[in-house]
Amino acid sequence: MTRDFDVCIIGSGAGAGPVAWTVAQSGYSIVVLEKGPYFSSKDFFKDELACCRRDVYTPLLKDEQHVIEELDDDGKWEAIPTSISGESFWNGNCVGGSSNFMSGFFHRLKPEDFHLLSSFGPIEGANVADWPISYEDLESYYTKVESQVGISGQVVSHKYLEPRSTKNFPYPPTQEHPLAKQIDHACHMLGLSPLPVPRAILPYSTLNRNGCSYSDYCGSYGCPTGAKGSSRAALLDHAVRSGHLEIRPHSKVYKLASNEQGRVIFAEYYDKASKRQKVSAKIFVVACQAIETCRLLLSSIGPRHPNGLGNNYGQVGKNLIFSGGGTGSGDLFYSDFDKEQADDLKAQRPFINRALQDWYFIEDLVPNKKIKGGVINFLFRHPNPILQAQRLKWLEQDDHEQLIWGSKLKKRLKSYFTEARHLMFEVYCDWLPNDDCFVTLDPHVKDTWGTPVARVRVGSHKHDLKIGNYLANKAKEVLYKLGAKNIVSNISGSPQPNLVVGGCRFGKDPKHSVLDKNCLAHECDNLYITDGSFMPTGGSVPYTWTIYANSFRVAENILRHL
């Protein structure tokens, strides 16, 4: 049978880029079908309206949405379409996906993260499982991401440093704000080990990309220089230049058609004019980000897949994972410091690049037992003046919010923007997989093309909150030591939509997993899944580096398959 391409990839984010780049280097033909547009670096501006107030990089919720199930005040599951709630679960629908808009905080998993169940034992109500691969299986691919995607940083020895095959990162750290040194000092006084945060940002021009421009508008914004290691800038643009990769933007894949033998034969999609199209390939790779990957598989019914592609054991969509933890902040008022310190605080550099991993494993929370902890990252609050002004018009008073305006609001705005720096911390800990966090197809709500949207239940495990609050209290101690005021934290079971994996976990047993150890579907011998869907547990770090590394690993298996 003559096929259109050797490999067809659906989606173009961190799970897609390494496969496209690797296969293209070997001379095979690839097509990437991406629902969104194909922006270049020059299309990204430091525009808060485009980034955070309008649906420029994500679909209009009236056309494409999700239905989110959350517990109401009576403890019952309530399903609300995001077109009603206004809470978007899209993270960046364009070539390169949400990797265009990441902050680029890159941490590796630890060896213990690959066998969480064996290392720490079961937790009641959690579906914890060991990975079918080890840290050693992924280490060389973490290293490959450092050089190919471009990670800047400095390795510092500490208690929980993971094994490395290289002594340091290939690129030096990005420029840091003077506050980083003050954080170092405060942490050392508390007996802690502050660490430089590796960033997927180039500090200078290399890899046919420009270096960082050091704008305050970085996290949540597209990078106009190409310094940020997005799938598009670091991998796909280069693969296109090889002549072996074709990217088709505005291609909404709604079904993977399979034959009597259960193999995928076509990707069926709507083009920019909403006309139905299809493309054939030897191998299909799904990398739509976890929720939409599950939705596509569940929508792809075939002769051997009556419940959806790869879902004969009902595992597609199960064990969805967000990120446990939350955020906190404190205000560093210039008037509380001497002139030299105040001038340092006023410096306009965006990156603090400091993290704590002192409690990646916790030994003092449960008697006579070591348990899994997490990571604390320090950062400045995103500038977003429009968003902050909207927030500041509400004043908390006597357990309720009061709307303020006029001179009182102007005074508050002036104070916020001119009298202090606002230091934040983010806590990352495991979101334990459980039976109340999963993806199905909504029976009623459809998108603009008439296909069912994803219905997502977002139940968290109480253990996540226990660990998150423990870490938040440790972070607040650092802020107190720095002299911050108005210190608060927010640890909850509400998910961060930009950090989601799982739903198609890999494993050895087809009855309890969707994929084998090489991310090939148990029930379909030409279907791979390379986004974060494969992860049985998430670890206590942002997921992008691990997704990149695993995608490079799977890409080599795809080459052998071809």
Coordinates of C-alpha atoms in Angstrom, one line a residue:
M1 CA 0.0 0.0 0.0
T2 CA 1.3 3.5 -0.9
R3 CA 1.1 5.9 2.0
D4 CA 1.3 9.7 2.1
F5 CA 4.1 9.8 4.7
D6 CA 6.3 7.6 6.8
V7 CA 5.2 9.3 10.0
C8 CA 2.1 11.4 10.9
I9 CA 2.3 13.4 14.1
I10 CA -0.8 14.9 15.6
G11 CA 0.1 17.9 17.7
S12 CA 3.4 19.9 17.8
G13 CA 4.4 20.6 21.4
A14 CA 7.2 19.1 23.5
G15 CA 6.1 15.5 22.8
A16 CA 6.1 16.1 19.0
G17 CA 9.2 18.1 18.4
P18 CA 11.9 15.5 19.2
V19 CA 10.2 12.8 17.1
A20 CA 9.8 15.2 14.1
W21 CA 13.4 16.4 14.4
T22 CA 14.9 12.9 14.8
V23 CA 12.9 11.3 12.0
A24 CA 13.6 14.2 9.7
Q25 CA 17.4 13.9 10.3
S26 CA 17.2 10.3 9.1
G27 CA 15.5 11.2 5.8
Y28 CA 12.0 9.8 6.4
S29 CA 9.0 11.8 5.5
I30 CA 6.9 13.3 8.2
V31 CA 3.7 15.4 8.4
V32 CA 2.7 17.3 11.5
L33 CA -1.0 18.1 11.9
E34 CA -1.5 21.1 14.2
K35 CA -4.9 22.5 15.0
G36 CA -3.6 26.1 15.5
P37 CA -1.7 28.6 13.3
Y38 CA 2.1 28.5 12.6
F39 CA 3.6 31.6 14.2
S40 CA 7.2 32.6 13.9
S41 CA 9.3 34.2 16.6
K42 CA 8.7 37.6 15.1
D43 CA 4.9 37.2 15.6
F44 CA 5.3 37.2 19.4
F45 CA 5.1 40.6 21.2
K46 CA 5.1 41.5 24.8
D47 CA 1.4 42.2 24.6
E48 CA -0.6 41.4 27.8
L49 CA -3.9 41.8 25.9
A50 CA -2.9 39.1 23.3
C51 CA -1.3 36.8 25.9
C52 CA -3.6 37.0 28.9
R53 CA -6.7 39.0 28.1
R54 CA -7.7 37.7 24.7
D55 CA -7.9 34.3 23.0
V56 CA -5.1 35.0 20.5
Y57 CA -3.1 31.9 21.1
T58 CA -6.0 29.7 22.3
P59 CA -9.4 28.9 20.8
L60 CA -12.5 30.9 21.5
L61 CA -14.4 29.0 24.2
K62 CA -17.7 29.4 22.3
D63 CA -16.1 27.3 19.6
E64 CA -13.9 24.9 21.5
Q65 CA -14.2 24.2 25.2
H66 CA -14.0 21.6 27.9
V67 CA -16.5 20.5 30.5
I68 CA -14.9 20.5 34.0
E69 CA -16.3 18.4 36.9
E70 CA -15.4 19.7 40.4
L71 CA -16.9 19.1 43.8
D72 CA -19.5 21.6 44.9
D73 CA -20.1 22.8 48.5
D74 CA -22.3 19.7 49.1
G75 CA -19.5 17.3 48.1
K76 CA -21.2 16.4 44.8
W77 CA -19.6 16.5 41.4
E78 CA -20.8 19.5 39.3
A79 CA -20.0 19.7 35.6
I80 CA -19.6 23.2 34.2
P81 CA -18.6 24.0 30.6
T82 CA -15.7 26.4 30.4
S83 CA -17.7 28.6 28.0
I84 CA -19.8 29.4 31.1
S85 CA -17.1 29.5 33.8
G86 CA -14.6 31.4 31.5
E87 CA -11.8 29.2 32.9
S88 CA -9.8 28.1 29.8
F89 CA -8.0 24.7 29.9
W90 CA -6.2 25.5 26.7
N91 CA -2.5 26.2 27.0
G92 CA -1.3 27.3 23.6
N93 CA -2.8 26.1 20.3
C94 CA -0.3 26.8 17.7
V95 CA 2.8 25.2 16.2
G96 CA 5.0 24.4 19.2
G97 CA 2.0 24.2 21.5
S98 CA 2.3 25.4 25.1
S99 CA 6.1 25.1 25.0
N100 CA 6.0 28.6 23.3
F101 CA 4.7 30.1 26.5
M102 CA 6.4 28.2 29.3
S103 CA 8.7 29.8 31.9
G104 CA 11.3 27.2 31.1
F105 CA 12.0 26.1 34.7
F106 CA 13.7 22.7 33.9
H107 CA 14.3 20.1 36.6
R108 CA 15.1 16.4 36.1
L109 CA 13.2 13.7 37.9
K110 CA 15.1 11.9 40.6
P111 CA 15.8 8.1 40.3
E112 CA 13.2 7.4 43.0
D113 CA 10.5 9.1 40.9
F114 CA 10.6 6.2 38.5
H115 CA 9.7 3.7 41.2
L116 CA 7.5 5.7 43.6
L117 CA 5.5 2.7 44.7
S118 CA 8.5 0.5 45.4
S119 CA 10.4 3.3 47.2
F120 CA 7.6 4.7 49.4
G121 CA 4.8 2.1 49.4
P122 CA 1.2 2.5 48.6
I123 CA -1.0 5.4 49.6
E124 CA -4.7 4.6 50.2
G125 CA -6.9 6.1 47.5
A126 CA -4.0 6.7 45.1
N127 CA -3.1 4.7 42.0
V128 CA 0.6 5.0 42.3
A129 CA 2.6 2.8 40.0
D130 CA 6.3 2.2 39.1
W131 CA 7.5 3.2 35.7
P132 CA 8.5 0.4 33.3
I133 CA 11.8 2.3 32.7
S134 CA 14.4 3.7 35.1
Y135 CA 16.2 7.0 35.5
E136 CA 19.2 5.4 33.9
D137 CA 17.2 4.7 30.7
L138 CA 16.3 8.4 30.4
E139 CA 19.5 10.1 31.6
S140 CA 21.3 10.3 28.3
Y141 CA 18.1 11.9 26.8
Y142 CA 17.9 14.5 29.5
T143 CA 21.5 15.3 28.4
K144 CA 20.5 15.4 24.8
V145 CA 17.8 18.0 25.6
E146 CA 20.4 20.2 27.3
S147 CA 22.4 20.5 24.1
Q148 CA 19.7 20.2 21.4
V149 CA 16.9 22.3 23.0
G150 CA 19.4 24.4 24.9
I151 CA 19.3 24.5 28.7
S152 CA 21.4 27.1 30.6
G153 CA 22.4 26.6 34.2
Q154 CA 25.0 25.6 36.7
V155 CA 25.3 22.2 38.4
V156 CA 25.7 22.6 42.2
S157 CA 26.3 19.6 44.4
H158 CA 23.6 19.0 47.0
K159 CA 22.0 16.2 49.0
Y160 CA 19.5 15.1 46.3
L161 CA 21.4 15.9 43.1
E162 CA 20.4 13.3 40.5
P163 CA 23.2 11.3 38.7
R164 CA 24.6 13.0 35.6
S165 CA 26.7 11.9 32.7
T166 CA 28.1 15.4 32.2
K167 CA 29.6 17.7 34.8
N168 CA 27.7 20.8 33.8
F169 CA 25.2 22.4 31.5
P170 CA 26.3 23.3 27.9
Y171 CA 25.3 26.9 28.4
P172 CA 26.0 29.2 31.4
P173 CA 23.1 30.6 33.5
T174 CA 21.1 33.5 32.2
Q175 CA 21.6 36.8 33.9
E176 CA 20.2 37.0 37.4
H177 CA 18.5 39.7 39.4
P178 CA 20.6 40.9 42.5
L179 CA 17.8 39.5 44.7
A180 CA 19.1 36.0 43.9
K181 CA 22.2 36.7 46.1
Q182 CA 19.9 37.9 48.9
I183 CA 17.9 34.7 48.7
D184 CA 21.2 32.7 48.8
H185 CA 22.2 34.5 52.0
A186 CA 18.8 34.0 53.7
C187 CA 18.8 30.3 52.8
H188 CA 22.3 29.8 54.0
M189 CA 21.3 31.4 57.3
L190 CA 18.5 28.9 57.6
G191 CA 20.9 26.0 56.8
L192 CA 19.4 25.5 53.3
S193 CA 21.0 24.8 49.9
P194 CA 19.7 27.3 47.3
L195 CA 20.2 26.0 43.7
P196 CA 20.4 27.8 40.4
V197 CA 17.3 26.9 38.3
P198 CA 18.2 25.4 34.9
R199 CA 16.3 27.3 32.2
A200 CA 15.3 26.3 28.7
I201 CA 16.5 29.7 27.6
L202 CA 19.7 30.5 25.7
P203 CA 21.8 33.2 27.3
Y204 CA 23.4 34.2 24.0
S205 CA 22.9 33.5 20.3
T206 CA 23.6 29.9 19.2
L207 CA 21.9 26.9 17.6
N208 CA 20.7 29.3 14.9
R209 CA 18.6 31.2 17.4
N210 CA 19.1 34.5 19.1
G211 CA 19.9 34.9 22.8
C212 CA 17.6 36.2 25.6
S213 CA 16.5 39.8 25.4
Y214 CA 15.9 39.8 29.2
S215 CA 12.4 41.3 29.0
D216 CA 10.2 41.1 32.1
Y217 CA 7.5 39.5 29.9
C218 CA 8.7 35.9 29.6
G219 CA 6.6 33.3 31.4
S220 CA 3.2 32.9 29.7
Y221 CA 4.5 35.0 26.7
G222 CA 5.9 33.8 23.4
C223 CA 9.6 34.5 22.8
P224 CA 10.4 37.1 20.1
T225 CA 14.1 36.1 19.9
G226 CA 13.8 32.3 19.8
A227 CA 15.9 32.0 22.9
K228 CA 13.2 30.1 24.7
G229 CA 13.5 26.4 23.9
S230 CA 10.1 25.8 22.5
S231 CA 9.4 22.8 20.3
R232 CA 8.9 25.2 17.4
A233 CA 12.1 27.3 17.8
A234 CA 14.4 24.5 18.9
L235 CA 13.3 21.6 16.8
L236 CA 10.4 22.0 14.3
D237 CA 11.7 25.0 12.5
H238 CA 15.0 23.2 12.0
A239 CA 13.3 20.0 10.9
V240 CA 11.3 21.9 8.3
R241 CA 14.5 23.2 6.8
S242 CA 15.7 19.6 6.2
G243 CA 13.0 19.2 3.5
H244 CA 11.6 16.1 5.1
L245 CA 9.0 17.6 7.4
E246 CA 5.7 19.3 6.3
I247 CA 3.7 21.1 8.9
R248 CA 0.0 21.6 8.2
P249 CA -1.4 24.3 10.6
H250 CA -5.2 24.8 11.0
S251 CA -5.6 21.0 10.8
K252 CA -8.0 19.8 13.5
V253 CA -7.7 15.9 13.7
Y254 CA -11.0 14.5 14.9
K255 CA -10.4 10.7 14.4
L256 CA -7.8 8.1 13.8
A257 CA -9.4 5.6 11.5
S258 CA -8.3 1.9 12.0
N259 CA -8.7 -1.2 9.9
E260 CA -9.9 -4.8 10.7
Q261 CA -6.4 -5.6 12.1
G262 CA -6.6 -2.7 14.5
R263 CA -3.9 -0.6 12.8
V264 CA -4.3 3.1 12.2
I265 CA -4.6 3.8 8.5
F266 CA -5.7 7.5 8.3
A267 CA -5.8 10.6 10.4
E268 CA -9.0 12.4 9.5
Y269 CA -9.1 16.2 10.0
Y270 CA -10.8 19.4 9.2
D271 CA -8.7 22.0 7.4
K272 CA -8.8 25.7 7.7
A273 CA -11.9 25.9 5.6
S274 CA -13.5 23.2 7.8
K275 CA -13.4 20.7 4.9
R276 CA -12.8 17.1 5.8
Q277 CA -9.3 15.8 4.8
K278 CA -7.3 12.6 5.6
V279 CA -3.7 11.6 5.5
S280 CA -2.1 8.1 5.6
A281 CA 1.2 7.0 7.1
K282 CA 3.1 3.9 8.3
I283 CA 3.3 5.2 11.8
F284 CA 1.1 7.6 13.8
V285 CA 2.3 9.6 16.8
V286 CA -0.2 11.4 19.0
A287 CA 1.1 14.4 21.0
C288 CA -1.9 16.7 21.6
Q289 CA -1.2 17.2 25.4
A290 CA -2.8 14.8 27.8
I291 CA -6.5 15.9 27.8
E292 CA -6.8 16.2 24.0
T293 CA -4.8 13.1 23.4
C294 CA -7.3 11.1 25.5
R295 CA -10.2 12.8 23.8
L296 CA -8.9 11.9 20.3
L297 CA -8.3 8.2 21.3
L298 CA -11.8 7.9 22.8
S299 CA -13.3 9.5 19.6
S300 CA -11.4 7.0 17.4
I301 CA -13.8 4.0 17.3
G302 CA -12.9 1.1 15.0
P303 CA -13.5 -2.5 14.3
R304 CA -11.0 -3.7 16.9
H305 CA -11.4 -0.6 19.1
P306 CA -15.2 -0.4 19.9
N307 CA -14.5 1.8 23.0
G308 CA -11.9 4.0 21.4
L309 CA -8.4 3.5 20.2
G310 CA -6.3 1.5 22.7
N311 CA -9.2 1.4 25.2
N312 CA -10.3 -2.2 25.2
Y313 CA -9.4 -2.4 28.9
G314 CA -10.9 1.0 29.7
Q315 CA -7.6 2.7 30.6
V316 CA -7.6 5.7 28.2
G317 CA -8.3 8.8 30.2
K318 CA -7.7 7.2 33.6
N319 CA -5.2 8.5 36.1
L320 CA -4.9 12.0 34.7
I321 CA -2.3 14.0 36.7
F322 CA -2.0 17.8 37.2
S323 CA 0.6 19.4 39.4
G324 CA 0.2 19.3 43.2
G325 CA 1.2 22.3 45.3
G326 CA 0.4 26.0 44.7
T327 CA 1.9 29.5 45.1
G328 CA 2.8 32.1 47.7
S329 CA 4.2 35.6 47.8
G330 CA 5.6 38.4 49.9
D331 CA 6.2 42.1 49.4
L332 CA 9.8 43.5 49.8
F333 CA 9.2 47.2 50.5
Y334 CA 12.1 49.5 49.4
S335 CA 11.7 51.6 52.6
D336 CA 12.6 48.6 54.8
F337 CA 16.1 48.3 53.3
D338 CA 19.2 50.5 53.1
K339 CA 19.8 52.4 49.8
E340 CA 22.1 49.8 48.3
Q341 CA 19.7 46.9 48.9
A342 CA 16.8 49.0 47.7
D343 CA 18.6 49.9 44.5
D344 CA 19.3 46.2 44.0
L345 CA 15.6 45.4 44.4
K346 CA 14.7 48.1 41.9
A347 CA 16.9 46.5 39.2
Q348 CA 14.9 45.5 36.1
R349 CA 16.2 42.0 35.4
P350 CA 13.5 39.4 35.1
F351 CA 15.2 36.2 36.4
I352 CA 15.8 35.1 39.9
N353 CA 16.7 31.5 39.0
R354 CA 16.6 30.1 42.6
A355 CA 15.1 26.9 43.8
L356 CA 15.1 24.7 46.9
Q357 CA 15.2 20.9 46.8
D358 CA 16.0 20.4 50.5
W359 CA 12.7 18.7 51.0
Y360 CA 12.5 16.6 47.8
F361 CA 12.3 13.8 50.3
I362 CA 10.8 14.6 53.7
E363 CA 11.9 12.8 56.9
D364 CA 10.2 14.7 59.7
L365 CA 6.5 14.7 58.6
V366 CA 5.6 11.1 59.3
P367 CA 7.3 9.3 62.2
N368 CA 10.0 6.9 61.2
K369 CA 9.2 7.2 57.5
K370 CA 10.7 9.0 54.6
I371 CA 8.1 10.4 52.2
K372 CA 8.1 12.1 48.9
G373 CA 8.3 15.9 49.0
G374 CA 8.9 18.4 46.2
V375 CA 10.6 21.6 44.8
I376 CA 10.2 25.3 45.6
N377 CA 11.0 27.9 42.9
F378 CA 11.4 31.6 43.6
L379 CA 10.4 34.1 40.9
F380 CA 9.0 37.6 40.4
R381 CA 5.2 37.9 39.9
H382 CA 4.5 38.2 36.2
P383 CA 4.3 41.9 35.5
N384 CA 0.8 41.9 33.7
P385 CA -0.2 45.4 34.8
I386 CA -3.8 45.1 33.5
L387 CA -4.4 41.9 35.4
Q388 CA -2.8 43.3 38.6
A389 CA -4.9 46.5 38.4
Q390 CA -8.0 44.4 38.0
R391 CA -7.0 42.5 41.1
L392 CA -6.2 45.6 43.2
K393 CA -9.6 47.2 42.7
W394 CA -10.9 44.6 45.2
L395 CA -9.9 45.1 48.9
E396 CA -10.4 42.3 51.4
Q397 CA -12.2 43.6 54.4
D398 CA -14.0 41.8 57.2
D399 CA -14.0 38.4 55.4
H400 CA -15.5 39.9 52.2
E401 CA -14.2 41.9 49.1
Q402 CA -15.0 45.6 48.8
L403 CA -14.8 47.4 45.4
I404 CA -12.7 50.5 45.6
W405 CA -12.2 53.3 43.1
G406 CA -11.1 56.9 42.7
S407 CA -8.2 58.3 44.8
K408 CA -8.2 55.2 47.1
L409 CA -7.6 52.9 44.1
K410 CA -5.0 55.2 42.6
K411 CA -3.1 55.3 45.8
R412 CA -3.2 51.5 46.0
L413 CA -2.0 51.2 42.4
K414 CA 0.8 53.6 42.9
S415 CA 2.0 51.7 46.1
Y416 CA 1.9 48.4 44.3
F417 CA 3.9 49.5 41.3
T418 CA 6.4 51.9 42.9
E419 CA 7.0 51.0 46.5
A420 CA 8.0 47.3 46.5
R421 CA 9.0 44.2 44.6
H422 CA 6.7 41.3 44.8
L423 CA 8.5 38.0 45.3
M424 CA 6.6 34.7 44.6
F425 CA 7.3 31.1 45.2
E426 CA 5.8 28.1 43.4
V427 CA 5.5 24.7 45.1
Y428 CA 5.7 21.6 43.0
C429 CA 4.7 18.2 44.5
D430 CA 3.2 15.0 43.2
W431 CA -0.5 15.1 42.2
L432 CA -1.3 11.5 43.1
P433 CA -3.2 9.6 40.4
N434 CA -6.6 8.6 41.7
D435 CA -10.0 7.4 40.5
D436 CA -11.5 10.9 40.6
C437 CA -9.2 12.5 38.0
F438 CA -9.9 11.4 34.5
V439 CA -11.0 12.3 31.0
T440 CA -14.2 11.1 29.2
L441 CA -16.2 12.5 26.3
D442 CA -19.0 14.8 27.2
P443 CA -22.4 13.3 26.2
H444 CA -23.9 16.7 25.4
V445 CA -21.4 19.5 24.6
K446 CA -19.7 19.6 21.2
D447 CA -17.2 21.8 19.5
T448 CA -17.7 23.9 16.4
W449 CA -17.1 20.9 14.2
G450 CA -19.8 18.8 16.0
T451 CA -17.4 16.5 17.8
P452 CA -17.8 15.8 21.6
V453 CA -15.5 17.8 23.8
A454 CA -13.4 16.4 26.7
R455 CA -15.1 16.1 30.0
V456 CA -12.5 16.3 32.8
R457 CA -13.0 15.4 36.4
V458 CA -10.3 17.1 38.6
G459 CA -10.4 15.4 41.9
S460 CA -7.2 15.6 44.0
H461 CA -5.9 13.5 46.8
K462 CA -5.7 14.9 50.3
H463 CA -2.0 13.8 50.6
D464 CA -1.1 16.4 47.9
L465 CA -2.4 19.2 50.1
K466 CA -0.4 17.9 53.1
I467 CA 2.8 17.9 51.2
G468 CA 2.0 21.2 49.5
N469 CA 1.4 23.0 52.8
Y470 CA 4.5 21.6 54.3
L471 CA 6.6 23.0 51.5
A472 CA 4.8 26.3 51.4
N473 CA 5.5 26.9 55.1
K474 CA 9.2 26.2 54.4
A475 CA 9.2 28.7 51.6
K476 CA 7.5 31.3 53.8
E477 CA 10.3 31.0 56.3
V478 CA 12.7 32.1 53.6
L479 CA 10.5 35.1 52.8
Y480 CA 10.4 36.1 56.5
K481 CA 14.2 35.9 56.6
L482 CA 14.4 38.2 53.6
G483 CA 12.3 40.8 55.4
A484 CA 9.2 40.4 53.3
K485 CA 5.7 41.5 54.5
N486 CA 2.2 40.5 53.6
I487 CA 3.3 36.9 53.2
V488 CA 0.6 34.5 52.0
S489 CA 0.3 31.1 50.3
N490 CA -2.4 29.3 48.4
I491 CA -2.2 25.5 48.3
S492 CA -5.3 23.8 47.0
G493 CA -6.6 20.9 45.0
S494 CA -7.6 23.2 42.1
P495 CA -5.5 22.2 39.0
Q496 CA -3.1 24.3 37.0
P497 CA -4.3 23.6 33.4
N498 CA -0.8 24.3 32.0
L499 CA 0.6 21.3 34.0
V500 CA -1.2 18.1 33.0
V501 CA 0.0 14.7 32.1
G502 CA -1.2 11.1 32.4
G503 CA -4.3 9.6 31.0
C504 CA -2.5 7.0 28.8
R505 CA 0.1 5.7 31.2
F506 CA 2.8 3.3 30.0
G507 CA 3.4 0.0 31.8
K508 CA 4.0 -3.7 31.3
D509 CA 0.4 -4.9 31.8
P510 CA -2.1 -4.0 29.1
K511 CA -5.0 -4.4 31.6
H512 CA -3.6 -1.5 33.6
S513 CA -1.8 0.7 31.1
V514 CA -2.4 2.0 27.5
L515 CA 1.2 1.9 26.3
D516 CA 4.3 -0.4 26.5
K517 CA 7.6 0.9 27.8
N518 CA 8.4 2.4 24.4
C519 CA 5.1 4.3 24.4
L520 CA 3.7 2.1 21.6
A521 CA 0.0 1.3 22.2
H522 CA -0.5 -2.2 23.5
E523 CA -3.5 -2.7 21.2
C524 CA -2.2 -1.0 18.0
D525 CA 1.2 -1.7 16.6
N526 CA 1.7 1.5 14.7
L527 CA 0.5 4.1 17.2
Y528 CA 2.8 5.9 19.6
I529 CA 2.0 8.6 22.2
T530 CA 4.8 10.9 23.1
D531 CA 3.3 13.8 25.0
G532 CA 3.0 13.7 28.8
S533 CA 0.1 11.3 28.7
F534 CA 2.5 8.4 29.1
M535 CA 3.5 9.3 32.7
P536 CA 2.1 7.0 35.5
T537 CA 3.3 9.5 38.1
G538 CA 4.4 13.1 37.6
G539 CA 7.2 13.7 40.0
S540 CA 7.6 17.0 41.8
V541 CA 8.9 19.2 39.0
P542 CA 7.5 20.9 35.9
Y543 CA 7.1 18.2 33.2
T544 CA 8.5 19.6 30.0
W545 CA 12.1 18.4 30.3
T546 CA 10.9 14.9 31.0
I547 CA 8.5 15.0 28.1
Y548 CA 11.3 16.2 25.8
A549 CA 13.7 13.5 27.0
N550 CA 11.2 10.7 26.7
S551 CA 10.2 11.9 23.2
F552 CA 13.8 11.7 22.0
R553 CA 14.0 8.2 23.5
V554 CA 10.8 7.1 21.8
A555 CA 12.0 8.7 18.5
E556 CA 14.9 6.2 18.3
N557 CA 12.4 3.3 18.8
I558 CA 10.3 4.8 15.9
L559 CA 13.4 4.8 13.7
R560 CA 14.0 1.1 14.5
H561 CA 10.3 0.4 13.8
L562 CA 10.6 2.1 10.4

